[in-house]
XYZ file of C-alpha atoms in Angstrom:
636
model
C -133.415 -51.336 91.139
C -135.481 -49.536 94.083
C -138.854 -49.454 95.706
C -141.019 -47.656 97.194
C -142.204 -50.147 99.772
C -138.994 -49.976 101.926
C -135.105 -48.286 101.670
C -132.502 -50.406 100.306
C -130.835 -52.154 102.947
C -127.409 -50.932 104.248
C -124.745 -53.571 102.389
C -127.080 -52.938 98.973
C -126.319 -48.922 99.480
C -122.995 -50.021 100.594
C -122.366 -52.227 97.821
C -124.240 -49.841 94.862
C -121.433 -48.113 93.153
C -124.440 -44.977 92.557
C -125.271 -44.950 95.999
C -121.842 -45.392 97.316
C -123.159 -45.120 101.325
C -120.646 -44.772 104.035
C -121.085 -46.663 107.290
C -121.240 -45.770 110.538
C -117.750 -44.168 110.656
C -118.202 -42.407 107.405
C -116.109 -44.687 105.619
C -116.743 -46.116 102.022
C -116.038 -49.047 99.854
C -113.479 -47.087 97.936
C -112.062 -45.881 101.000
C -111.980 -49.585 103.099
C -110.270 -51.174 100.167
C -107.151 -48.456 99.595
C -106.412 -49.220 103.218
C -102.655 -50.391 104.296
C -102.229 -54.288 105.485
C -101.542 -52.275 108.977
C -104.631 -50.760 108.713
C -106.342 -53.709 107.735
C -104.646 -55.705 110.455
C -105.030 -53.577 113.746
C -108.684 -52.330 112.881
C -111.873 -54.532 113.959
C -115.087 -53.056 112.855
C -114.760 -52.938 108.956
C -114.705 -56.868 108.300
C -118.799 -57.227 109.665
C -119.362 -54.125 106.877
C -117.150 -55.698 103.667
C -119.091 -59.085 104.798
C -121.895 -59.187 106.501
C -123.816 -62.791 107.807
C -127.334 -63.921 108.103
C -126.626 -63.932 111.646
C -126.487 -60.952 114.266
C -123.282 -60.497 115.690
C -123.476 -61.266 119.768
C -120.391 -59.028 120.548
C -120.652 -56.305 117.821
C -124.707 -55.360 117.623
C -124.018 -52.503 114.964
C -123.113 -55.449 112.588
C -125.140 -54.938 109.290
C -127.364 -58.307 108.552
C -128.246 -59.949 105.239
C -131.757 -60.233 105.221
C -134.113 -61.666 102.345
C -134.003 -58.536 100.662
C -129.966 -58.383 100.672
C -129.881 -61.462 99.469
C -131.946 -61.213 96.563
C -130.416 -58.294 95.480
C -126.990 -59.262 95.595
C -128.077 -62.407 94.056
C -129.929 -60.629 90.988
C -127.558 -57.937 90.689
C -124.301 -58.909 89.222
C -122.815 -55.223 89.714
C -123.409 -55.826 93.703
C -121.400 -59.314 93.567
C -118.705 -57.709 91.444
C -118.067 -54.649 94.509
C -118.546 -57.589 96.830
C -115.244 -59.498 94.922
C -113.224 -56.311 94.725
C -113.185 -57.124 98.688
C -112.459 -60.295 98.425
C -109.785 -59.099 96.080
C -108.568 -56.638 98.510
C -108.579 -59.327 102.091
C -106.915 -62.377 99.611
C -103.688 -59.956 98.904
C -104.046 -58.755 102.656
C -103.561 -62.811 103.502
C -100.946 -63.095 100.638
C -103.607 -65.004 98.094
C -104.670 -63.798 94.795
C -107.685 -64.346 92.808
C -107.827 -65.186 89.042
C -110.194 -66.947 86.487
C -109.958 -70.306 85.636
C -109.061 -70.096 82.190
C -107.487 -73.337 80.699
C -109.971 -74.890 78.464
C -108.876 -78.271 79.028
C -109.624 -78.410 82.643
C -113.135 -78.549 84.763
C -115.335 -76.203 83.229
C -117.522 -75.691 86.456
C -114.680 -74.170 88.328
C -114.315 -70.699 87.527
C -111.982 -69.229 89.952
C -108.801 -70.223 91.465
C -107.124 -69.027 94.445
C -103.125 -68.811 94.228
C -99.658 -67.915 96.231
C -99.048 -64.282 95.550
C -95.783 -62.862 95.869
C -95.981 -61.443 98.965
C -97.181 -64.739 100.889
C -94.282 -65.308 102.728
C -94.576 -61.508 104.304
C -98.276 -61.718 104.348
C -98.904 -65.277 106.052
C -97.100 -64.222 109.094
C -100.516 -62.354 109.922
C -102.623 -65.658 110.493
C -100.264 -69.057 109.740
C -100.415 -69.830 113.440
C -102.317 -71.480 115.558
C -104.804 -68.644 117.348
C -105.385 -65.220 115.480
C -108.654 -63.239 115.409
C -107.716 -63.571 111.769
C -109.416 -67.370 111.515
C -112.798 -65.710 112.407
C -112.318 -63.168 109.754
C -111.253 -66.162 107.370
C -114.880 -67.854 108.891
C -117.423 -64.701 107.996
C -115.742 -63.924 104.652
C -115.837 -67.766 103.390
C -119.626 -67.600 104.322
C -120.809 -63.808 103.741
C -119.321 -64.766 100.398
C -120.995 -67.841 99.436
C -124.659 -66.584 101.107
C -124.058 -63.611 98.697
C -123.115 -65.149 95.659
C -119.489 -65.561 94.932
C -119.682 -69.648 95.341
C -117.008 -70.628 93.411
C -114.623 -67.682 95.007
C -115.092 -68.939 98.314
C -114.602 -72.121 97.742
C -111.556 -71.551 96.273
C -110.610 -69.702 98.913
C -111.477 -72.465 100.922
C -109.082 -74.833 98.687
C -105.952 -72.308 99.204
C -106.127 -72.761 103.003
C -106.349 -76.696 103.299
C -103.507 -76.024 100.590
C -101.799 -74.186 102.851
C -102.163 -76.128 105.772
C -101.091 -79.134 104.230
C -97.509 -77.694 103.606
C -97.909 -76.913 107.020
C -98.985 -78.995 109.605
C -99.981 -78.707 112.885
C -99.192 -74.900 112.493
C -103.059 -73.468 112.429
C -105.677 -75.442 115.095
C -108.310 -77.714 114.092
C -111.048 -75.881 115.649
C -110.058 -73.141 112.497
C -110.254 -75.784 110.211
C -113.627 -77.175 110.801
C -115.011 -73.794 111.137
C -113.637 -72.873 107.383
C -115.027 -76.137 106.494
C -118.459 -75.262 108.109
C -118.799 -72.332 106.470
C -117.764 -73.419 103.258
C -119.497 -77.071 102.748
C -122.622 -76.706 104.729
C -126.162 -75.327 103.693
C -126.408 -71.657 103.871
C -128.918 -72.037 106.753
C -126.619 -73.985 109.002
C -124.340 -70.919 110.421
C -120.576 -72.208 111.208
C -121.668 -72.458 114.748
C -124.302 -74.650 114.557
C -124.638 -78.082 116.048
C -126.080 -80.847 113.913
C -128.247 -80.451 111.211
C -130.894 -78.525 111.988
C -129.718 -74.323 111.977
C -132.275 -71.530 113.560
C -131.002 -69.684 110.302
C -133.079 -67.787 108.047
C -136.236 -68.791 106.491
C -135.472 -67.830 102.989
C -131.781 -69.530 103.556
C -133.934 -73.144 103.187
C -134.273 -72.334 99.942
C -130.915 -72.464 99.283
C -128.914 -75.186 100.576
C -126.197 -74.399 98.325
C -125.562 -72.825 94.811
C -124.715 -75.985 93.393
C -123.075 -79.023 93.652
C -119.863 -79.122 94.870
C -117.230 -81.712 94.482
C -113.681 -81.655 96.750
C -112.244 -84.354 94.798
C -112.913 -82.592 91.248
C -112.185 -79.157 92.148
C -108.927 -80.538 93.898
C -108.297 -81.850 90.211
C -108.758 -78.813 88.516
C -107.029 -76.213 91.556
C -103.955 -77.631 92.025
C -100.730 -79.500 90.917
C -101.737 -82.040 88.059
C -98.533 -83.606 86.469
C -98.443 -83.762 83.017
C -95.873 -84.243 80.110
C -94.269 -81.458 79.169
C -92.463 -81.469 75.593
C -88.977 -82.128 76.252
C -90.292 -85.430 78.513
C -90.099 -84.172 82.089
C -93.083 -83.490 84.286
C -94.446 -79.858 84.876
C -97.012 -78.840 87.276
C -99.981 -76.770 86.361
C -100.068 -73.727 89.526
C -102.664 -71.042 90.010
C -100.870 -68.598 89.250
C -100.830 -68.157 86.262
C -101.916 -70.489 82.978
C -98.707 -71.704 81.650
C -98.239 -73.702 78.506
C -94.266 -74.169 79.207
C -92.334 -74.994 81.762
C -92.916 -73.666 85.297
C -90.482 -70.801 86.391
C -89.205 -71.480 89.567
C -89.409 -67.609 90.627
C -93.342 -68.044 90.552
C -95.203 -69.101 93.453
C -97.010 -72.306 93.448
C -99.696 -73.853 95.906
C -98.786 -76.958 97.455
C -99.955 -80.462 96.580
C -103.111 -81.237 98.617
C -103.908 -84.947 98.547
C -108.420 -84.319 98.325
C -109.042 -87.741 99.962
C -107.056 -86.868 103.136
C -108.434 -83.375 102.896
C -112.228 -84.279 101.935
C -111.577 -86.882 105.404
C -113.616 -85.340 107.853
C -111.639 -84.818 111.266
C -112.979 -85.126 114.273
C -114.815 -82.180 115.729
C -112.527 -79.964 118.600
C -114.546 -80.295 121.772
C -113.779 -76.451 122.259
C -115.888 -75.453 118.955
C -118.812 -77.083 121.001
C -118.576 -74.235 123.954
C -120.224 -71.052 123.280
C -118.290 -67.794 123.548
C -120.134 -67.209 126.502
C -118.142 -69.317 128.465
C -114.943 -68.508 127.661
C -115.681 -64.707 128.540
C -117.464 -66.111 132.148
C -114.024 -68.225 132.605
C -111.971 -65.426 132.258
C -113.738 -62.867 133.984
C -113.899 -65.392 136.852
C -109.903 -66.541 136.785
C -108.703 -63.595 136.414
C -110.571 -62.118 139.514
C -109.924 -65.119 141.248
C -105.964 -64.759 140.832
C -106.403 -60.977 142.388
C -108.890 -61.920 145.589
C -106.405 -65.131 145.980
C -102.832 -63.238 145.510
C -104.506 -60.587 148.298
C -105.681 -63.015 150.970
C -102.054 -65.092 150.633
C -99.995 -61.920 150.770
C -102.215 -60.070 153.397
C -104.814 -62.522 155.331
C -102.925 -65.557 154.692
C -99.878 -63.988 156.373
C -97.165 -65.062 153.424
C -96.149 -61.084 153.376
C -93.486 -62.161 150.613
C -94.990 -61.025 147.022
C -91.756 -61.496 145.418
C -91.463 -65.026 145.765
C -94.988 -65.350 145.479
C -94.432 -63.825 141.939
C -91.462 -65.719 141.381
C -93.237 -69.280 142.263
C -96.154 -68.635 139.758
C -93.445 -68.204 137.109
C -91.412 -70.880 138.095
C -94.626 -73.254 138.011
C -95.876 -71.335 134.438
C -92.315 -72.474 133.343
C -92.923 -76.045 134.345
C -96.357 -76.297 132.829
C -95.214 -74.534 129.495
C -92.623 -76.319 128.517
C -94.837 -79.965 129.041
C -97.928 -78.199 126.585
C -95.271 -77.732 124.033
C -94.388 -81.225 124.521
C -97.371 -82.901 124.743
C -100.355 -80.070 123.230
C -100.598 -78.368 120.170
C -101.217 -74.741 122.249
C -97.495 -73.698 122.273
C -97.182 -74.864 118.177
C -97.586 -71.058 117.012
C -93.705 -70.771 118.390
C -93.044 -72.764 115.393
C -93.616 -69.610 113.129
C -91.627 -67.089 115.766
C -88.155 -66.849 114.462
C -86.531 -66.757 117.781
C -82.345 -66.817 118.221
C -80.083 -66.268 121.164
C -79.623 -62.422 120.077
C -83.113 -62.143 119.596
C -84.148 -63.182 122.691
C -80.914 -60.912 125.060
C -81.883 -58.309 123.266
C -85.269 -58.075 123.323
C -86.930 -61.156 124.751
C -84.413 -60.317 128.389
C -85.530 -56.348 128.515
C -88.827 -57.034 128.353
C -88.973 -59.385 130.884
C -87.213 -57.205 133.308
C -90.225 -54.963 132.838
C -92.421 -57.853 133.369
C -90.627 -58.915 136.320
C -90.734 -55.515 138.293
C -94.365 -55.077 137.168
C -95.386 -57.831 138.642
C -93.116 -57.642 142.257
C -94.548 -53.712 142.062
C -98.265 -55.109 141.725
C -97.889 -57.770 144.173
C -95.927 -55.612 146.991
C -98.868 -53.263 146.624
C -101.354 -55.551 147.991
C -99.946 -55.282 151.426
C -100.782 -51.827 151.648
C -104.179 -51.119 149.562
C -107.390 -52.817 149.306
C -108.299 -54.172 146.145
C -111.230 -51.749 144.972
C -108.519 -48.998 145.684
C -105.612 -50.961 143.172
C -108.118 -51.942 140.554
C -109.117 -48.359 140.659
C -105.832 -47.001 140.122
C -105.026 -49.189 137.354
C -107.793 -47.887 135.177
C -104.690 -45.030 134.383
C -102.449 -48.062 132.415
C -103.818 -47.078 129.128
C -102.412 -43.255 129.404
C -99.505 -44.643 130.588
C -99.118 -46.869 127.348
C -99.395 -43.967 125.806
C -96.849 -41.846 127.569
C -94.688 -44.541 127.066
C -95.123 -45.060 123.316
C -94.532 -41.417 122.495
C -91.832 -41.373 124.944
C -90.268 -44.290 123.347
C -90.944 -42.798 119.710
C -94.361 -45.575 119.201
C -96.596 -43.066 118.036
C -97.178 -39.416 117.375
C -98.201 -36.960 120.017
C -101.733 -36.543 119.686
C -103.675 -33.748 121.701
C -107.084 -35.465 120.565
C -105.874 -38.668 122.571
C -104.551 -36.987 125.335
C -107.897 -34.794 125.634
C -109.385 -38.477 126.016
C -107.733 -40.275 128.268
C -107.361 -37.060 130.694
C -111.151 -38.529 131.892
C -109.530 -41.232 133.091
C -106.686 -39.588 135.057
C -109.141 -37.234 136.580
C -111.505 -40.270 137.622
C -108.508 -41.525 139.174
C -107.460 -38.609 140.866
C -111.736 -38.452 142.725
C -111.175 -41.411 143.480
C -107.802 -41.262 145.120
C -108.806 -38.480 147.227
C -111.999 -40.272 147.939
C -109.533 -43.438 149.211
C -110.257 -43.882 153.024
C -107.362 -46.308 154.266
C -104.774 -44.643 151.677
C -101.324 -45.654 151.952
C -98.595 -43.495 149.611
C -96.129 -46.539 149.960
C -98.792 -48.804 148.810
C -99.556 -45.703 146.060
C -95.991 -45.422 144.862
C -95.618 -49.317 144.488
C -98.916 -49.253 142.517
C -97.894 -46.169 140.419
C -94.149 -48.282 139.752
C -96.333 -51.427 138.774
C -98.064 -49.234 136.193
C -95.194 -47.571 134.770
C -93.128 -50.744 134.336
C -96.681 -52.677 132.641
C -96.731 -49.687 129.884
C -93.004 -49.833 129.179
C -93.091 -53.715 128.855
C -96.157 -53.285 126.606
C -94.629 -50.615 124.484
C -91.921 -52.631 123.782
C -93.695 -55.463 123.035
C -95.634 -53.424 120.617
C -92.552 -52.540 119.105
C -91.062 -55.918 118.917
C -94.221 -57.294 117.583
C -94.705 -54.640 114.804
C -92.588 -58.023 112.894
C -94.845 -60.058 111.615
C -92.340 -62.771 112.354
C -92.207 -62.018 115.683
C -95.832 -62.018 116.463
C -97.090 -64.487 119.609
C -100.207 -65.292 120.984
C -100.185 -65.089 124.823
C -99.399 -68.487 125.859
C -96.547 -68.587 123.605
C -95.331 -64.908 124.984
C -95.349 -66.644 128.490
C -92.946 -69.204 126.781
C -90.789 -67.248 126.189
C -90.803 -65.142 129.280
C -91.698 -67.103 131.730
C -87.744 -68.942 132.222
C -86.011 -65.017 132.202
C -89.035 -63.690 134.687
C -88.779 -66.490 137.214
C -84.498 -65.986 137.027
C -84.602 -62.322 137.656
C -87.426 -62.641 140.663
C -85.619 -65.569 142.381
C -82.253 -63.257 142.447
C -84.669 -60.453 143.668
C -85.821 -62.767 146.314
C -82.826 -64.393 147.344
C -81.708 -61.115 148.444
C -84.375 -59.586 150.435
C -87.387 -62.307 150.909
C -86.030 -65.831 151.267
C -83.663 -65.726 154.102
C -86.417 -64.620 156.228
C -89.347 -67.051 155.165
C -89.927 -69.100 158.045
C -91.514 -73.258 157.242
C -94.551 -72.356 159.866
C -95.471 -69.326 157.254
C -95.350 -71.225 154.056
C -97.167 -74.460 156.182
C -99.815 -71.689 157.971
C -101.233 -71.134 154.295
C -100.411 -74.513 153.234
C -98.734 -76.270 149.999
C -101.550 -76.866 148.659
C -102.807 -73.916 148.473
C -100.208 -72.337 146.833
C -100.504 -75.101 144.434
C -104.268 -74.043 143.127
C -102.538 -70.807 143.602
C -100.489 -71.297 140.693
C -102.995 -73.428 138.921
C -105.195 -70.474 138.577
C -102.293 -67.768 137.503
C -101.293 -70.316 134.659
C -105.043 -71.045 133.823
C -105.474 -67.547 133.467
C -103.107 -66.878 130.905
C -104.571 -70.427 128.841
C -107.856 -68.798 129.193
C -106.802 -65.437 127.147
C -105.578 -67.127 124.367
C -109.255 -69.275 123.975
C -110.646 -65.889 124.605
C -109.317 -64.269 122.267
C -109.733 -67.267 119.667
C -113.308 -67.496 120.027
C -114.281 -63.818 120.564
C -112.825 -60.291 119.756
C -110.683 -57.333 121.326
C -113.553 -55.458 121.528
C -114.889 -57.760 124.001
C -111.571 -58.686 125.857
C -111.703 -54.661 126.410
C -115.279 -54.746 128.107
C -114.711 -57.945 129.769
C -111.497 -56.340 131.585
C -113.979 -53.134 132.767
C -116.705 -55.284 133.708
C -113.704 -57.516 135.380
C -112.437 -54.233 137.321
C -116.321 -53.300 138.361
C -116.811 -56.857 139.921
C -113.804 -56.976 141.744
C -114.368 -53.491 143.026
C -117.884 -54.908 144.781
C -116.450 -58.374 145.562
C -113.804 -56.351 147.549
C -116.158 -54.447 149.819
C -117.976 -57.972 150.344
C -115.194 -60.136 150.823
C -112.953 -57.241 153.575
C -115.343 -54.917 154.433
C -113.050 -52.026 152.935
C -114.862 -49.068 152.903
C -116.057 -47.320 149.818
C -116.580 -43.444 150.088
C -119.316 -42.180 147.594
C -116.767 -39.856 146.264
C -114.482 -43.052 145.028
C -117.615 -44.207 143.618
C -118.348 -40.744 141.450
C -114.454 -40.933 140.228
C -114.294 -44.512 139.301
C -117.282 -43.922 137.005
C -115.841 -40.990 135.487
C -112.506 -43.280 134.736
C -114.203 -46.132 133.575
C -116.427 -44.118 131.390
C -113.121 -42.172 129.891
C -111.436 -45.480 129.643
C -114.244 -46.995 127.622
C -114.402 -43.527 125.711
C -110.713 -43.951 124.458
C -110.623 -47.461 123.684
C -114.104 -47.933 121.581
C -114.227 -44.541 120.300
C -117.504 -41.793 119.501
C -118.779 -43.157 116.974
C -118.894 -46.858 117.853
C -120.117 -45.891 121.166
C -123.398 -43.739 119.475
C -123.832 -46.756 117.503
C -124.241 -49.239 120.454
C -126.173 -46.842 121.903
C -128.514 -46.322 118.716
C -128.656 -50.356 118.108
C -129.328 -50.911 121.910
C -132.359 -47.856 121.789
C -133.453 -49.969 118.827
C -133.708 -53.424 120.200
C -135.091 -51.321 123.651
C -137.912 -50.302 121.445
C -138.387 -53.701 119.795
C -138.394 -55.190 122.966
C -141.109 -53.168 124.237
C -143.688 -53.623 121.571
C -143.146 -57.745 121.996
C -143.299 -57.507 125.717
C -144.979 -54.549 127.171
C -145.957 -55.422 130.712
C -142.513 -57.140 130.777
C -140.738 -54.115 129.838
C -142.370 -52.055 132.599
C -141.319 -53.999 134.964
C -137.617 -53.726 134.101
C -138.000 -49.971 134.061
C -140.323 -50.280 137.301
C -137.175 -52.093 138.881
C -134.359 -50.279 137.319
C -135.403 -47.016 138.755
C -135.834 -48.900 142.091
C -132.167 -49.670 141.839
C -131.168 -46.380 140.899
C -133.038 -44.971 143.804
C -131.187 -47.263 146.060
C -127.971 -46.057 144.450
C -128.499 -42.625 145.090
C -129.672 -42.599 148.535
C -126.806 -45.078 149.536
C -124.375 -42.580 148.163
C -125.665 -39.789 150.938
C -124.225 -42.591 153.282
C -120.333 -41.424 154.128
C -118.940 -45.033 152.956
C -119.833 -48.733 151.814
C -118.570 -51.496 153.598
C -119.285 -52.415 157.370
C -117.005 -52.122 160.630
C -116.065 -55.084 161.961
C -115.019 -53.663 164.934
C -118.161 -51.686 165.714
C -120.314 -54.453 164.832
C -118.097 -56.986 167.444
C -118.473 -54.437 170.571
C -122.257 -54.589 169.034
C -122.747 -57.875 169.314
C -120.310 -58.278 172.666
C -122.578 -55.278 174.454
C -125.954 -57.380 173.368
C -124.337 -60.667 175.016
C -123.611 -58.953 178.151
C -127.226 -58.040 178.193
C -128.745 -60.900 177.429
């Protein structure tokens, strides 16, 4: 079973019910699979160790690999692929599917799994029937970790359950899921679901194997699902997946849809989207949702529209608009179809929560006409302990000491930083401090209203909902104390227009999360929002000239490390940092001269850093450098 040329790789240890190796967290096979459906659906590391690809992950590099080794072992050793189906097991009931041999003798004796409704599908389907859900990718890696490994006919019949699925509901999940299931079940196992064309950059020994066998849609679609035939008092019964039956079906068991293969085995056009890499959704984002902040702050402060509530209450009039013509006319807004949504649903908690939302975002906006933007983005670094105040407050979660310990970096970061603030203004701090109080109450209680799976939205749908409520309550707001005083030469001096892109870029902001989070991860919607907060940070000293003290500089790091501490964790920070040290050290021995230069440079920069910091602030005086450049003129 082992060698002494080389160690096992990681998923054979993993996998080897002697070895029984834990992964990076400690955690084991045995342990992964006794977890909870919670636990299964709010943690995002374990799926890349259950099923690991050919391929390296981009956004998680401590993702185990299946290498040539791997896959001859798994392939030789039918004890591996057994472990390997207890998982499948384990994620099939998680999704509300269960696995079971194919064991009517009269039916296609190639197929030797079926995939079938369990009992709790209706519960269980509320996770990932709809259209966006980081659930689809998870659907994606286990379809193909499963058939690169061995287990062929499970994942295909996997495969069959969700067109199954889809077919009794249409329009419900996105085609861009779709064709990647289809990718990763149908193609060659060297074409990755993400490849273009034919020709993958996959593994060598993956050539070899273009596929286990043949595999028919039509046949299998024969053999999975309902097949009329005559039952013996004359009436037609359906054979389901449940269960073999020889009588008539019982109307209390479940039973897969009919699937029609030729409309099925059709192959639909390919979503333009599913052409873009992930890449570019992260750059979009990062890039809108700075924009939106730099363009709210020259409006409301250079722009000389000092009205942030109606401001506010425009962008969610106009996100109103544009919502209600997507649902109409896009398939975007179709995951509302699966939120169970009533009139007392929606006063009770729909109405609270946008009240929250509301005065979070007149709070936010006031506070740009008192604080530079490095300063805000600075102090908002504190919303996560104020989600958690909130949820233990509110009864969320437990009091935990061991959370508190690490998210008191981040209030202490703060707190540098805040003393470190030049131009500070406590009217501007108090607004700031209310628009961070109201966020973590609205998110606590969305948390809470969301703990329903039937209740569960993506973000475009969420601003659906809340978009009509927010935009009533901020135009009663701003009938009171901003619109009898806005003057046509104010709202002409910035231009319509330009609140029109204005609004264009809040709503393509909140389009943009939901792609984001389709095509990537949490994991890196967390470090694209610190690397968002860093950029802005410098883009503000570029843009206004706000000064930067050294000491704002020393407690923003310290908050953004703590920040980044409490939401990745120890452990999966040491193993970015161990995976990074190893792909520093492979880099070096391909590229030697190359990697002296970096390091040549690097400390250059770091250099720089350091002696700029002995400077008293960043930023330049506009001022001084006027009566500079007035004094040379006079000269001259």
């Amino acid at each position: 079973m082992t060698t002494n040329e080389a160690p096992l790789p990681f998923p054979v240890r993993f996998y080897d019910s002697t070895i029984k190796a834990p992964d990076f967290r400690g955690r084991t096979l045995t342990s992964m699979l006794a977890w909870s459906d919670d636990r299964l659906e709010h943690s995002h590391d374990y799926i890349q160790i259950l099923f690991p690809l050919p391929e390296r992950s981009p956004f998680n590099f401590s993702a185990p690999v299946i290498d040539e080794q791997t896959f001859l072992q798994f392939r030789s050793r039918s004890e591996l692929r057994d472990r390997l189906r207890d998982s499948l097991v384990r994620l099939l009931r998680f999704y509300g599917f269960r696995l079971s041999p194919h064991g009517s003798a009269d039916e296609a004796a190639d197929i030797k799994y079926r995939v079938n409704l369990g009992v709790n599908f209706p519960e269980a389907s509320r996770n990932w029937v709809t259209r966006f859900d980081h659930n689809h990718l998870r659907i994606t890696r286990i379809i193909r970790s499963c058939r690169v490994l061995g287990l062929e006919d499970e994942a295909q019949a996997f495969h069959a359950a969700l067109l199954s699925v889809a077919a009794a509901k249409p329009g419900v999940i996105s085609q861009k899921s779709f064709m990647f299931w289809g990718r990763a079940a149908q193609r060659p196992l060297f074409l990755a679901p993400e490849d273009e064309g034919d020709e993958g950059d996959g593994e060598i020994f993956l050539y070899r194997f273009p596929r286990s066998k043949p595999f028919d849609v039509h046949s299998f679609f024969d053999s999975q699902f309902a097949r009329p035939r005559m039952g013996v008092d004359g009436e037609k019964e359906r054979l389901s997946a449940e269960i073999v039956r020889s009588g008539a079906v019982s109307p209390s068991e479940p039973i897969l849809p009919v699937v029609n293969p030729t409309i099925v085995a059709e192959k639909k056009p390919e979503s333009p989207s599913s052409k873009i890499h992930p890449a570019f959704y992260v750059t979009t984002w990062i890039a809108l949702s700075s924009s939106i902040i730099i363009f709210n702050k020259w409006i409301l402060d250079d722009g000389g529209f000092h009205y942030p509530v109606t401001l506010t209450c425009w962008h969610l009039f106009f996100a109103t608009i544009m919502t209600q013509i997507m649902s109409r006319t896009t398939t975007l807004l179709d995951g509302r179809k699966t939120v169970k949504m009533t009139g007392k649903i929606y006063l009770r908690a729909i109405v609270p929560i946008g009240a929250f939302f509301s005065l979070s975002l007149i709070c936010g906006n006031i506070t740009y006409l008192y604080l530079g933007v490095a300063f805000i983005q600075m102090l908002k670094a504190t919303t996560p302990v104020a989600v958690l105040l909130a949820g233990w407050a509110l009864g969320q979660e437990k009091a935990n000491m061991g959370t508190l310990f690490k998210v008191s970096f981040i209030v202490i970061g703060v707190v540098i930083a805040s003393f470190g603030e030049i131009e500070f203004v406590f009217i501007g701090f108090l607004f700031q401090l209310g628009g961070i109080v109201f966020e973590a109450l609205r998110l606590v209680l969305v948390q809470k209203l969301l703990s329903s799976a039937e209740y569960k939205m993506d973000p475009l749908v969420s601003l659906y909902y809340f978009a009509p409520i927010c935009a009533i309550m901020n135009f009663c707001v701003a009938a009171v104390i901003e619109i009898p005083y806005i003057k046509m030469d104010e709202v002409y001096h910035v231009g319509l227009l330009t609140l029109l892109a204005n609004a264009c870029v809040a709503f393509a902001l909140n389009v943009s999360v939901v792609f984001l989070i389709g095509r990537t991860s949490s994991l890196v919607l967390t470090l694209c929002g610190v690397l968002k907060d860093i950029l802005l940070v410098f883009a503000s000293i570029a843009i206004w000239g706000k000064p930067v003290t050294a000491l704002q500089f020393f407690g923003y790091s310290i908050a953004l490390a703590g920040l980044i501490y409490f939401k990745l964790g120890a452990d999966t920070i040491k193993a970015k940092f161990a995976d990074a040290g190893r792909a520093w050290a492979d880099y070096g021995v391909r590229h030697p001269a190359l990697r002296k230069v970096i390091v040549f440079f690097g400390m250059l920069l770091v250099a720089m850093f350091i002696l700029g910091g002995l400077a008293p602030a960043v930023g330049y005086d506009s001022t001084y450098l006027s009566s500079v450049v007035g004094q040379s003129d006079k000269a001259v």
